[in-house]
CSV table of N, CA and C and ligand atoms in Angstrom, one decimal:
chain,number,residue,atom,x,y,z
A,289,MET,N,16.2,-9.6,0.4
A,289,MET,CA,14.8,-9.3,0.2
A,289,MET,C,14.5,-8.9,-1.3
A,290,ASN,N,13.6,-9.4,-1.6
A,290,ASN,CA,13.2,-9.0,-3.0
A,290,ASN,C,12.2,-7.7,-3.0
A,291,TYR,N,12.8,-6.8,-3.3
A,291,TYR,CA,11.8,-5.7,-3.6
A,291,TYR,C,11.0,-5.6,-4.8
A,292,ASP,N,9.9,-5.0,-4.8
A,292,ASP,CA,9.2,-4.8,-5.7
A,292,ASP,C,9.5,-3.0,-6.0
A,293,GLU,N,10.8,-2.7,-6.5
A,293,GLU,CA,10.7,-1.2,-6.7
A,293,GLU,C,9.9,-0.2,-7.0
A,294,ASP,N,9.1,-0.5,-8.1
A,294,ASP,CA,8.1,0.2,-8.4
A,294,ASP,C,6.7,0.2,-7.5
A,295,LYS,N,6.7,-0.7,-6.7
A,295,LYS,CA,5.8,-0.4,-5.7
A,295,LYS,C,6.3,0.4,-4.6
A,296,ILE,N,7.5,0.3,-4.3
A,296,ILE,CA,7.9,1.4,-3.2
A,296,ILE,C,8.1,2.6,-3.8
A,297,ASP,N,8.4,2.9,-5.5
A,297,ASP,CA,8.3,4.2,-5.4
A,297,ASP,C,7.0,4.5,-5.5
A,298,GLU,N,5.8,3.8,-6.2
A,298,GLU,CA,4.2,4.3,-6.2
A,298,GLU,C,4.2,4.6,-4.4
A,299,PHE,N,4.3,4.1,-3.6
A,299,PHE,CA,3.8,4.4,-2.1
A,299,PHE,C,4.8,5.6,-1.7
A,300,THR,N,6.1,5.6,-2.1
A,300,THR,CA,6.7,6.8,-1.5
A,300,THR,C,6.2,8.0,-2.5
A,301,LEU,N,5.8,8.0,-3.5
A,301,LEU,CA,5.0,9.3,-4.2
A,301,LEU,C,4.1,9.3,-3.3
A,302,ALA,N,3.2,8.6,-3.1
A,302,ALA,CA,1.6,8.7,-2.5
A,302,ALA,C,2.2,9.2,-1.4
A,303,LEU,N,2.9,9.1,-0.3
A,303,LEU,CA,3.3,9.9,0.8
A,303,LEU,C,4.0,11.1,0.7
A,304,LEU,N,4.5,11.3,-0.4
A,304,LEU,CA,5.1,12.5,-0.6
A,304,LEU,C,4.0,13.2,-0.4
A,305,CYS,N,2.6,13.2,-1.0
A,305,CYS,CA,1.5,14.3,-1.1
A,305,CYS,C,1.3,14.6,0.7
A,306,LEU,N,1.5,13.6,1.4
A,306,LEU,CA,1.3,14.0,3.0
A,306,LEU,C,2.3,15.1,3.1
A,307,VAL,N,3.6,15.1,2.9
A,307,VAL,CA,4.5,16.2,3.3
A,307,VAL,C,4.9,17.3,2.3
A,308,VAL,N,4.0,17.7,1.7
A,308,VAL,CA,4.0,18.9,0.6
A,308,VAL,C,3.8,19.8,1.8
A,309,HIS,N,4.7,20.9,1.9
A,309,HIS,CA,4.5,21.9,2.6
A,309,HIS,C,4.3,23.5,1.7
A,310,GLN,N,4.7,22.9,0.2
A,310,GLN,CA,4.7,24.5,-0.5
A,310,GLN,C,4.2,23.9,-2.0
A,311,ARG,N,2.7,24.8,-2.5
A,311,ARG,CA,2.0,24.0,-3.4
A,311,ARG,C,2.0,25.2,-4.4
A,312,GLU,N,2.5,25.3,-5.5
A,312,GLU,CA,2.2,26.0,-6.7
A,312,GLU,C,1.5,25.6,-7.9
A,313,GLU,N,-0.2,26.1,-8.0
A,313,GLU,CA,-0.7,25.7,-8.7
A,313,GLU,C,-0.1,25.5,-10.4
A,314,GLY,N,0.0,24.6,-10.8
A,314,GLY,CA,0.2,24.4,-12.1
A,314,GLY,C,2.1,24.0,-12.0
A,315,LEU,N,2.7,24.5,-11.1
A,315,LEU,CA,4.3,24.1,-11.1
A,315,LEU,C,4.8,23.4,-10.0
A,316,GLY,N,3.8,22.3,-9.6
A,316,GLY,CA,4.3,21.5,-8.8
A,316,GLY,C,3.9,21.9,-7.4
A,317,ALA,N,5.1,21.3,-6.7
A,317,ALA,CA,5.2,21.5,-5.1
A,317,ALA,C,6.4,21.2,-4.7
A,318,ARG,N,6.8,21.9,-3.3
A,318,ARG,CA,8.0,21.0,-2.8
A,318,ARG,C,7.6,20.4,-1.5
A,319,ALA,N,8.0,19.3,-1.3
A,319,ALA,CA,7.7,18.3,-0.1
A,319,ALA,C,9.0,17.9,0.7
A,320,TRP,N,9.0,17.8,1.7
A,320,TRP,CA,9.9,17.1,2.9
A,320,TRP,C,10.5,15.5,2.2
A,321,LYS,N,11.9,15.8,2.3
A,321,LYS,CA,12.2,14.7,1.4
A,321,LYS,C,13.3,13.1,2.2
A,322,GLY,N,12.5,13.1,3.5
A,322,GLY,CA,12.8,12.2,4.2
A,322,GLY,C,12.7,10.8,4.2
A,323,PHE,N,13.2,10.6,2.5
A,323,PHE,CA,12.6,9.0,2.4
A,323,PHE,C,14.0,8.3,1.9
A,324,ASP,N,13.8,7.0,1.7
A,324,ASP,CA,14.8,6.4,1.1
A,324,ASP,C,15.7,7.0,-0.2
A,325,TRP,N,16.8,7.2,-0.2
A,325,TRP,CA,17.5,7.9,-1.1
A,325,TRP,C,17.5,7.2,-2.6
A,326,GLU,N,17.7,5.8,-2.4
A,326,GLU,CA,17.0,5.2,-4.0
A,326,GLU,C,16.0,5.6,-4.6
A,327,THR,N,14.9,5.5,-3.9
A,327,THR,CA,14.0,5.4,-4.4
A,327,THR,C,13.5,7.0,-4.8
A,328,LEU,N,14.3,8.2,-3.9
A,328,LEU,CA,13.9,9.3,-4.5
A,328,LEU,C,14.7,9.5,-5.8
A,329,ASN,N,15.7,9.0,-5.8
A,329,ASN,CA,16.3,8.8,-7.0
A,329,ASN,C,15.5,8.3,-8.4
A,330,ARG,N,15.1,7.3,-8.0
A,330,ARG,CA,14.5,6.5,-9.3
A,330,ARG,C,13.2,7.3,-9.3
A,331,LEU,N,12.4,8.2,-8.2
A,331,LEU,CA,11.5,9.2,-8.9
A,331,LEU,C,11.6,10.2,-9.3
A,332,HIS,N,12.9,10.7,-9.6
A,332,HIS,CA,13.7,11.6,-10.0
A,332,HIS,C,14.2,11.5,-11.6
A,333,ASP,N,14.4,10.1,-11.5
A,333,ASP,CA,14.4,9.4,-13.2
A,333,ASP,C,13.3,9.5,-13.8
A,334,LYS,N,12.2,9.3,-13.2
A,334,LYS,CA,10.6,9.0,-13.6
A,334,LYS,C,10.3,10.3,-13.7
A,335,GLY,N,10.7,11.5,-13.5
A,335,GLY,CA,10.4,12.6,-13.9
A,335,GLY,C,9.2,13.0,-12.9
A,336,TYR,N,9.5,13.0,-11.7
A,336,TYR,CA,8.3,13.2,-10.8
A,336,TYR,C,8.6,14.5,-9.9
A,337,ILE,N,10.2,14.0,-9.7
A,337,ILE,CA,10.8,15.2,-8.4
A,337,ILE,C,11.9,15.6,-9.2
A,338,SER,N,12.3,16.7,-8.6
A,338,SER,CA,13.7,17.4,-9.0
A,338,SER,C,14.6,16.3,-8.3
A,339,ASN,N,16.1,16.7,-9.0
A,339,ASN,CA,17.0,16.1,-8.4
A,339,ASN,C,17.0,16.1,-6.7
A,340,PRO,N,17.0,15.1,-6.2
A,340,PRO,CA,16.8,15.1,-4.7
A,340,PRO,C,18.2,15.3,-3.8
A,341,VAL,N,19.5,15.2,-4.4
A,341,VAL,CA,20.8,15.3,-4.1
A,341,VAL,C,21.1,16.8,-3.9
A,342,SER,N,20.6,17.6,-2.7
A,342,SER,CA,20.8,19.1,-2.5
A,342,SER,C,21.0,19.1,-1.0
A,343,LYS,N,21.2,19.9,-0.3
A,343,LYS,CA,21.4,20.6,0.9
A,343,LYS,C,20.0,20.3,1.2
A,344,ALA,N,18.8,21.3,0.7
A,344,ALA,CA,17.9,21.4,1.3
A,344,ALA,C,16.8,20.4,1.7
A,345,LYS,N,16.1,20.6,2.5
A,345,LYS,CA,15.5,19.3,3.0
A,345,LYS,C,14.3,19.1,2.5
A,346,SER,N,14.0,19.5,1.4
A,346,SER,CA,12.8,19.6,1.1
A,346,SER,C,13.3,19.4,-0.8
A,347,VAL,N,12.4,18.8,-1.7
A,347,VAL,CA,12.5,18.3,-2.8
A,347,VAL,C,11.5,19.1,-3.6
A,348,ALA,N,11.8,19.6,-4.7
A,348,ALA,CA,10.3,20.0,-5.7
A,348,ALA,C,9.9,18.8,-6.5
A,349,MET,N,8.8,18.9,-6.4
A,349,MET,CA,8.2,17.9,-7.3
A,349,MET,C,7.4,18.6,-8.7
A,350,THR,N,7.4,17.8,-9.4
A,350,THR,CA,7.0,18.4,-11.1
A,350,THR,C,5.7,18.4,-10.7
A,351,GLU,N,4.8,19.3,-11.6
A,351,GLU,CA,3.4,19.4,-11.8
A,351,GLU,C,3.1,18.1,-12.0
A,352,GLU,N,3.3,17.0,-12.8
A,352,GLU,CA,3.2,15.6,-13.1
A,352,GLU,C,3.4,15.2,-11.8
A,353,GLY,N,4.4,15.1,-11.2
A,353,GLY,CA,4.5,14.2,-9.9
A,353,GLY,C,3.7,14.8,-8.8
A,354,PHE,N,3.1,15.7,-8.6
A,354,PHE,CA,2.3,16.0,-7.7
A,354,PHE,C,1.0,15.9,-8.2
A,355,LEU,N,0.5,16.0,-8.9
A,355,LEU,CA,-0.8,15.3,-9.6
A,355,LEU,C,-0.8,13.8,-9.3
A,356,LYS,N,0.2,13.2,-9.6
A,356,LYS,CA,0.3,11.6,-9.7
A,356,LYS,C,0.2,11.1,-8.1
A,357,SER,N,0.7,12.2,-7.3
A,357,SER,CA,1.0,11.9,-5.8
A,357,SER,C,-0.1,11.9,-5.3
A,358,LYS,N,-1.1,12.9,-5.5
A,358,LYS,CA,-2.4,13.1,-5.2
A,358,LYS,C,-3.3,11.8,-5.4
A,359,GLU,N,-3.3,11.5,-6.9
A,359,GLU,CA,-3.9,10.5,-7.5
A,359,GLU,C,-3.8,9.1,-6.6
A,360,LEU,N,-2.5,8.5,-6.6
A,360,LEU,CA,-2.2,7.7,-5.8
A,360,LEU,C,-2.2,7.9,-4.3
A,361,PHE,N,-2.3,9.1,-3.6
A,361,PHE,CA,-2.6,9.0,-2.3
A,361,PHE,C,-4.1,8.6,-2.2
A,362,GLU,N,-4.9,9.2,-2.8
A,362,GLU,CA,-6.2,9.1,-2.5
A,362,GLU,C,-6.5,7.4,-2.9
A,363,ARG,N,-6.2,7.0,-3.9
A,363,ARG,CA,-6.2,5.3,-4.0
A,363,ARG,C,-5.9,4.7,-3.0
A,364,TYR,N,-4.6,4.8,-2.3
A,364,TYR,CA,-3.9,4.1,-1.3
A,364,TYR,C,-4.6,4.0,-0.3
A,365,PHE,N,-4.9,5.4,0.4
A,365,PHE,CA,-4.8,6.1,1.7
A,365,PHE,C,-6.1,6.5,2.2
A,366,THR,N,-6.9,6.6,0.9
A,366,THR,CA,-8.7,7.3,1.6
A,366,THR,C,-9.3,6.2,2.1
A,367,LYS,N,-9.8,6.3,3.2
A,367,LYS,CA,-11.0,5.6,3.7
A,367,LYS,C,-12.1,5.2,2.7
A,368,GLU,N,-12.3,3.8,2.5
A,368,GLU,CA,-13.5,3.5,1.8
A,368,GLU,C,-14.8,3.9,2.4
A,369,THR,N,-15.6,4.8,1.9
A,369,THR,CA,-17.2,4.9,2.5
A,369,THR,C,-17.9,4.5,1.4
A,370,LYS,N,-18.5,3.3,1.8
A,370,LYS,CA,-19.4,2.6,1.2
A,370,LYS,C,-20.9,3.4,1.4
A,371,THR,N,-21.2,3.8,0.3
A,371,THR,CA,-22.6,4.7,0.3
A,371,THR,C,-23.9,3.5,-0.1
A,372,ILE,N,-24.4,3.1,0.6
A,372,ILE,CA,-25.6,2.5,0.5
A,372,ILE,C,-26.9,3.3,0.0
A,373,PRO,N,-27.4,3.0,-1.0
A,373,PRO,CA,-28.5,3.8,-1.4
A,373,PRO,C,-29.5,3.7,-0.7
A,374,LEU,N,-30.1,4.7,-0.2
A,374,LEU,CA,-31.9,4.2,0.4
A,374,LEU,C,-32.7,3.8,-0.6
A,375,PRO,N,-33.5,2.8,0.1
A,375,PRO,CA,-34.3,2.0,-0.7
A,375,PRO,C,-35.6,3.3,-1.2
A,376,LYS,N,-35.9,2.9,-2.5
A,376,LYS,CA,-36.9,3.8,-3.4
A,376,LYS,C,-38.3,3.0,-3.0
A,377,PHE,N,-39.1,3.3,-2.1
A,377,PHE,CA,-40.5,3.3,-2.4
A,377,PHE,C,-41.5,4.1,-3.2
A,378,THR,N,-42.3,3.2,-3.6
A,378,THR,CA,-43.8,4.1,-3.8
A,378,THR,C,-44.6,4.4,-2.6
A,379,ASP,N,-45.3,5.5,-2.9
A,379,ASP,CA,-46.0,6.0,-1.4
A,379,ASP,C,-47.1,4.9,-1.2
A,380,ALA,N,-47.6,4.2,-1.9
A,380,ALA,CA,-48.4,3.1,-1.3
A,380,ALA,C,-47.8,1.9,-0.7
A,381,ALA,N,-46.4,1.6,-1.5
A,381,ALA,CA,-45.3,0.6,-0.9
A,381,ALA,C,-44.9,0.7,0.5
A,382,LYS,N,-44.5,2.1,0.7
A,382,LYS,CA,-44.2,2.6,2.0
A,382,LYS,C,-45.2,2.4,3.0
A,383,LYS,N,-46.4,3.0,2.6
A,383,LYS,CA,-47.7,3.0,3.6
A,383,LYS,C,-47.7,1.3,3.7
A,384,ARG,N,-47.4,0.4,3.2
A,384,ARG,CA,-48.0,-1.1,3.6
A,384,ARG,C,-46.7,-1.5,4.2
A,385,TRP,N,-45.4,-1.3,3.8
A,385,TRP,CA,-44.3,-1.8,4.5
A,385,TRP,C,-44.2,-1.0,5.9
A,386,ASN,N,-44.6,0.3,6.2
A,386,ASN,CA,-44.8,0.7,7.4
A,386,ASN,C,-45.7,0.0,8.4
A,387,GLN,N,-46.8,-0.6,7.8
A,387,GLN,CA,-47.7,-1.2,8.6
A,387,GLN,C,-47.1,-2.7,9.2
A,388,VAL,N,-46.0,-3.1,8.6
A,388,VAL,CA,-45.3,-4.2,9.0
A,388,VAL,C,-44.7,-4.0,10.2
A,389,PRO,N,-44.8,-4.9,11.1
A,389,PRO,CA,-43.9,-4.4,12.8
A,389,PRO,C,-42.6,-4.7,12.3
A,390,GLU,N,-41.6,-3.8,12.9
A,390,GLU,CA,-40.2,-3.6,12.7
A,390,GLU,C,-39.6,-5.0,12.6
A,391,ARG,N,-39.8,-5.6,13.5
A,391,ARG,CA,-39.2,-7.0,14.0
A,391,ARG,C,-39.5,-7.6,12.5
A,392,VAL,N,-40.7,-8.0,12.3
A,392,VAL,CA,-41.2,-8.5,11.6
A,392,VAL,C,-40.2,-8.2,9.9
A,393,ARG,N,-40.3,-6.8,9.9
A,393,ARG,CA,-39.6,-6.4,8.5
A,393,ARG,C,-38.2,-6.9,8.3
A,394,LYS,N,-37.5,-6.9,9.9
A,394,LYS,CA,-36.2,-7.5,10.1
A,394,LYS,C,-35.9,-8.8,8.9
A,395,ASP,N,-36.8,-9.6,9.8
A,395,ASP,CA,-36.9,-10.8,9.6
A,395,ASP,C,-37.6,-11.4,8.2
A,396,ILE,N,-38.3,-10.8,7.4
A,396,ILE,CA,-38.6,-10.7,6.1
A,396,ILE,C,-37.1,-10.4,5.2
A,397,ILE,N,-36.4,-9.6,5.6
A,397,ILE,CA,-35.1,-9.0,4.4
A,397,ILE,C,-34.2,-10.1,5.0
A,398,ASP,N,-34.2,-10.8,6.4
A,398,ASP,CA,-33.1,-11.6,6.5
A,398,ASP,C,-33.5,-12.8,5.9
A,399,ALA,N,-34.6,-12.9,5.5
A,399,ALA,CA,-34.9,-14.5,4.8
A,399,ALA,C,-35.5,-14.5,3.5
A,400,VAL,N,-34.7,-14.0,2.8
A,400,VAL,CA,-34.7,-14.0,1.4
A,400,VAL,C,-33.8,-15.1,0.6
A,401,TRP,N,-34.8,-16.0,-0.4
A,401,TRP,CA,-34.2,-16.9,-1.3
A,401,TRP,C,-33.4,-16.4,-2.5
A,402,CYS,N,-32.1,-16.4,-2.4
A,402,CYS,CA,-30.9,-16.4,-3.6
A,402,CYS,C,-31.1,-17.1,-4.4
A,403,THR,N,-31.5,-17.0,-5.8
A,403,THR,CA,-31.4,-18.2,-6.5
A,403,THR,C,-29.7,-18.8,-7.1
A,404,ARG,N,-29.0,-17.9,-6.9
A,404,ARG,CA,-27.7,-18.0,-7.3
A,404,ARG,C,-27.0,-18.7,-6.0
A,405,CYS,N,-27.3,-18.3,-5.1
A,405,CYS,CA,-26.5,-18.9,-3.5
A,405,CYS,C,-27.2,-20.0,-3.4
A,406,ARG,N,-28.5,-20.3,-4.1
A,406,ARG,CA,-29.4,-21.4,-3.6
A,406,ARG,C,-29.2,-21.6,-2.0
A,407,THR,N,-29.4,-20.5,-1.4
A,407,THR,CA,-29.8,-20.7,-0.1
A,407,THR,C,-30.7,-19.3,0.9
A,408,GLY,N,-31.2,-19.4,1.7
A,408,GLY,CA,-31.6,-18.1,2.3
A,408,GLY,C,-30.4,-17.1,2.7
A,409,THR,N,-30.9,-16.1,2.4
A,409,THR,CA,-29.8,-15.0,2.6
A,409,THR,C,-30.7,-13.4,3.3
A,410,SER,N,-29.5,-12.9,3.2
A,410,SER,CA,-30.3,-11.5,3.5
A,410,SER,C,-30.2,-10.6,2.4
A,411,MET,N,-31.1,-9.5,2.5
A,411,MET,CA,-31.4,-8.7,1.1
A,411,MET,C,-31.1,-7.4,1.4
A,412,GLN,N,-30.1,-6.6,0.6
A,412,GLN,CA,-29.8,-5.3,0.5
A,412,GLN,C,-31.3,-4.6,0.1
A,413,LEU,N,-32.1,-4.1,0.4
A,413,LEU,CA,-33.1,-3.7,0.4
A,413,LEU,C,-32.9,-2.4,-1.0
A,414,LEU,N,-33.6,-2.6,-1.9
A,414,LEU,CA,-33.2,-1.4,-3.1
A,414,LEU,C,-34.8,-0.5,-3.4
A,415,GLU,N,-35.7,-1.1,-3.6
A,415,GLU,CA,-37.0,-0.6,-3.8
A,415,GLU,C,-38.0,-1.7,-3.5
A,416,GLY,N,-39.1,-0.9,-3.2
A,416,GLY,CA,-40.8,-1.6,-2.7
A,416,GLY,C,-41.6,-0.9,-3.6
A,417,THR,N,-42.3,-2.1,-4.6
A,417,THR,CA,-43.3,-1.4,-5.1
A,417,THR,C,-44.6,-2.1,-4.9
A,418,MET,N,-46.1,-1.4,-5.3
A,418,MET,CA,-47.1,-2.5,-4.9
A,418,MET,C,-47.5,-3.4,-6.4
A,419,SER,N,-47.8,-4.6,-6.2
A,419,SER,CA,-48.4,-5.5,-6.9
A,419,SER,C,-49.8,-5.7,-7.3
A,420,GLY,N,-50.9,-5.2,-7.3
A,420,GLY,CA,-52.1,-5.5,-6.9
A,420,GLY,C,-51.9,-5.2,-5.6
A,421,ARG,N,-52.6,-6.2,-4.4
A,421,ARG,CA,-52.6,-5.8,-2.8
A,421,ARG,C,-51.1,-6.3,-2.5
A,422,SER,N,-49.7,-7.1,-3.3
A,422,SER,CA,-49.1,-7.4,-2.5
A,422,SER,C,-47.9,-6.6,-2.7
A,423,LEU,N,-46.9,-6.5,-1.7
A,423,LEU,CA,-45.7,-5.7,-1.8
A,423,LEU,C,-44.7,-6.4,-2.2
A,424,VAL,N,-44.0,-5.7,-3.3
A,424,VAL,CA,-42.8,-6.6,-3.9
A,424,VAL,C,-41.8,-5.7,-3.5
A,425,LEU,N,-40.7,-6.5,-2.8
A,425,LEU,CA,-39.3,-5.9,-2.3
A,425,LEU,C,-38.4,-6.5,-3.4
A,426,ARG,N,-37.9,-5.6,-3.9
A,426,ARG,CA,-36.6,-5.8,-4.6
A,426,ARG,C,-35.2,-5.2,-4.1
A,427,GLY,N,-34.3,-6.3,-4.2
A,427,GLY,CA,-32.8,-5.9,-3.9
A,427,GLY,C,-31.5,-6.8,-4.5
A,428,THR,N,-30.7,-6.6,-3.5
A,428,THR,CA,-29.6,-7.5,-4.0
A,428,THR,C,-29.4,-8.1,-2.6
A,429,CYS,N,-28.8,-9.8,-3.1
A,429,CYS,CA,-28.2,-10.9,-1.8
A,429,CYS,C,-27.1,-10.1,-1.6
A,430,LYS,N,-26.8,-10.2,-0.3
A,430,LYS,CA,-25.8,-9.2,0.4
A,430,LYS,C,-24.6,-10.5,0.2
A,431,GLN,N,-24.7,-11.7,0.0
A,431,GLN,CA,-23.5,-12.8,-0.3
A,431,GLN,C,-23.1,-12.3,-1.3
A,432,CYS,N,-24.1,-12.4,-2.7
A,432,CYS,CA,-23.2,-12.7,-3.7
A,432,CYS,C,-23.8,-11.1,-4.7
A,433,GLY,N,-24.4,-10.1,-4.3
A,433,GLY,CA,-24.8,-9.4,-5.0
A,433,GLY,C,-25.8,-9.3,-6.2
A,434,GLY,N,-26.1,-10.6,-6.5
A,434,GLY,CA,-27.0,-11.1,-7.3
A,434,GLY,C,-28.6,-10.1,-7.0
A,435,GLU,N,-29.4,-10.3,-7.7
A,435,GLU,CA,-31.0,-9.8,-7.6
A,435,GLU,C,-31.9,-10.7,-6.7
A,436,VAL,N,-32.7,-9.9,-5.7
A,436,VAL,CA,-33.4,-11.1,-5.1
A,436,VAL,C,-34.8,-10.4,-5.3
A,437,ALA,N,-35.8,-10.9,-4.7
A,437,ALA,CA,-37.0,-10.1,-4.4
A,437,ALA,C,-37.8,-11.1,-3.2
A,438,ARG,N,-38.8,-10.0,-2.7
A,438,ARG,CA,-39.5,-11.0,-2.0
A,438,ARG,C,-40.9,-10.1,-2.3
A,439,VAL,N,-41.9,-11.0,-1.8
A,439,VAL,CA,-43.6,-10.7,-2.3
A,439,VAL,C,-44.0,-11.1,-0.9
A,440,ILE,N,-44.5,-9.9,-0.3
A,440,ILE,CA,-45.3,-9.7,0.7
A,440,ILE,C,-46.9,-9.7,0.4
A,441,GLU,N,-47.8,-10.9,0.5
A,441,GLU,CA,-48.9,-11.2,0.3
A,441,GLU,C,-49.6,-10.1,1.5
A,442,PRO,N,-51.1,-9.9,1.1
A,442,PRO,CA,-51.7,-9.0,2.3
A,442,PRO,C,-51.9,-9.6,3.4
A,443,ALA,N,-51.6,-8.7,4.4
A,443,ALA,CA,-51.7,-9.2,5.9
A,443,ALA,C,-51.1,-10.5,6.0
A,444,GLU,N,-49.6,-10.6,5.5
A,444,GLU,CA,-49.3,-11.6,5.8
A,444,GLU,C,-48.5,-12.0,7.3
A,445,GLU,N,-48.2,-11.1,7.9
A,445,GLU,CA,-47.4,-10.9,9.1
A,445,GLU,C,-48.5,-11.1,10.1
B,782,ZN,ZN1,-26.7,-14.8,-3.1
């Protein structure tokens, strides 16, 4: 099998973060060392851990190694939390939008023309403002992320 050793090193280093059992601020940490020996040796060569060849069940991580491990762990194993911003509405726009029945509101948002996709699409609603008596909804296309807008004429629904 053709291993990408650097990748294995990265993931192993990241997982070491999970088995740290002793951390000294600024001085690294100790971690259980039940990992592939060759990988641990390479991590030692790279300066992330002390020499893994010892009778101890754990290995010392250098401060650099610990910080790198933490960074990699967060990059690879943290669940992505997509924060969708709440739409910003002016008071007048919010009042107007709330007059639209909920079912119709959904239909409006799910039927927006995207000039980039050249098709009807759903809008990720970002803001609502009034333009004269019309409500202007702005947001992004859920397919391509491009800007889309929808104008609700007075009493359209
Ligand atoms: Zn689009």
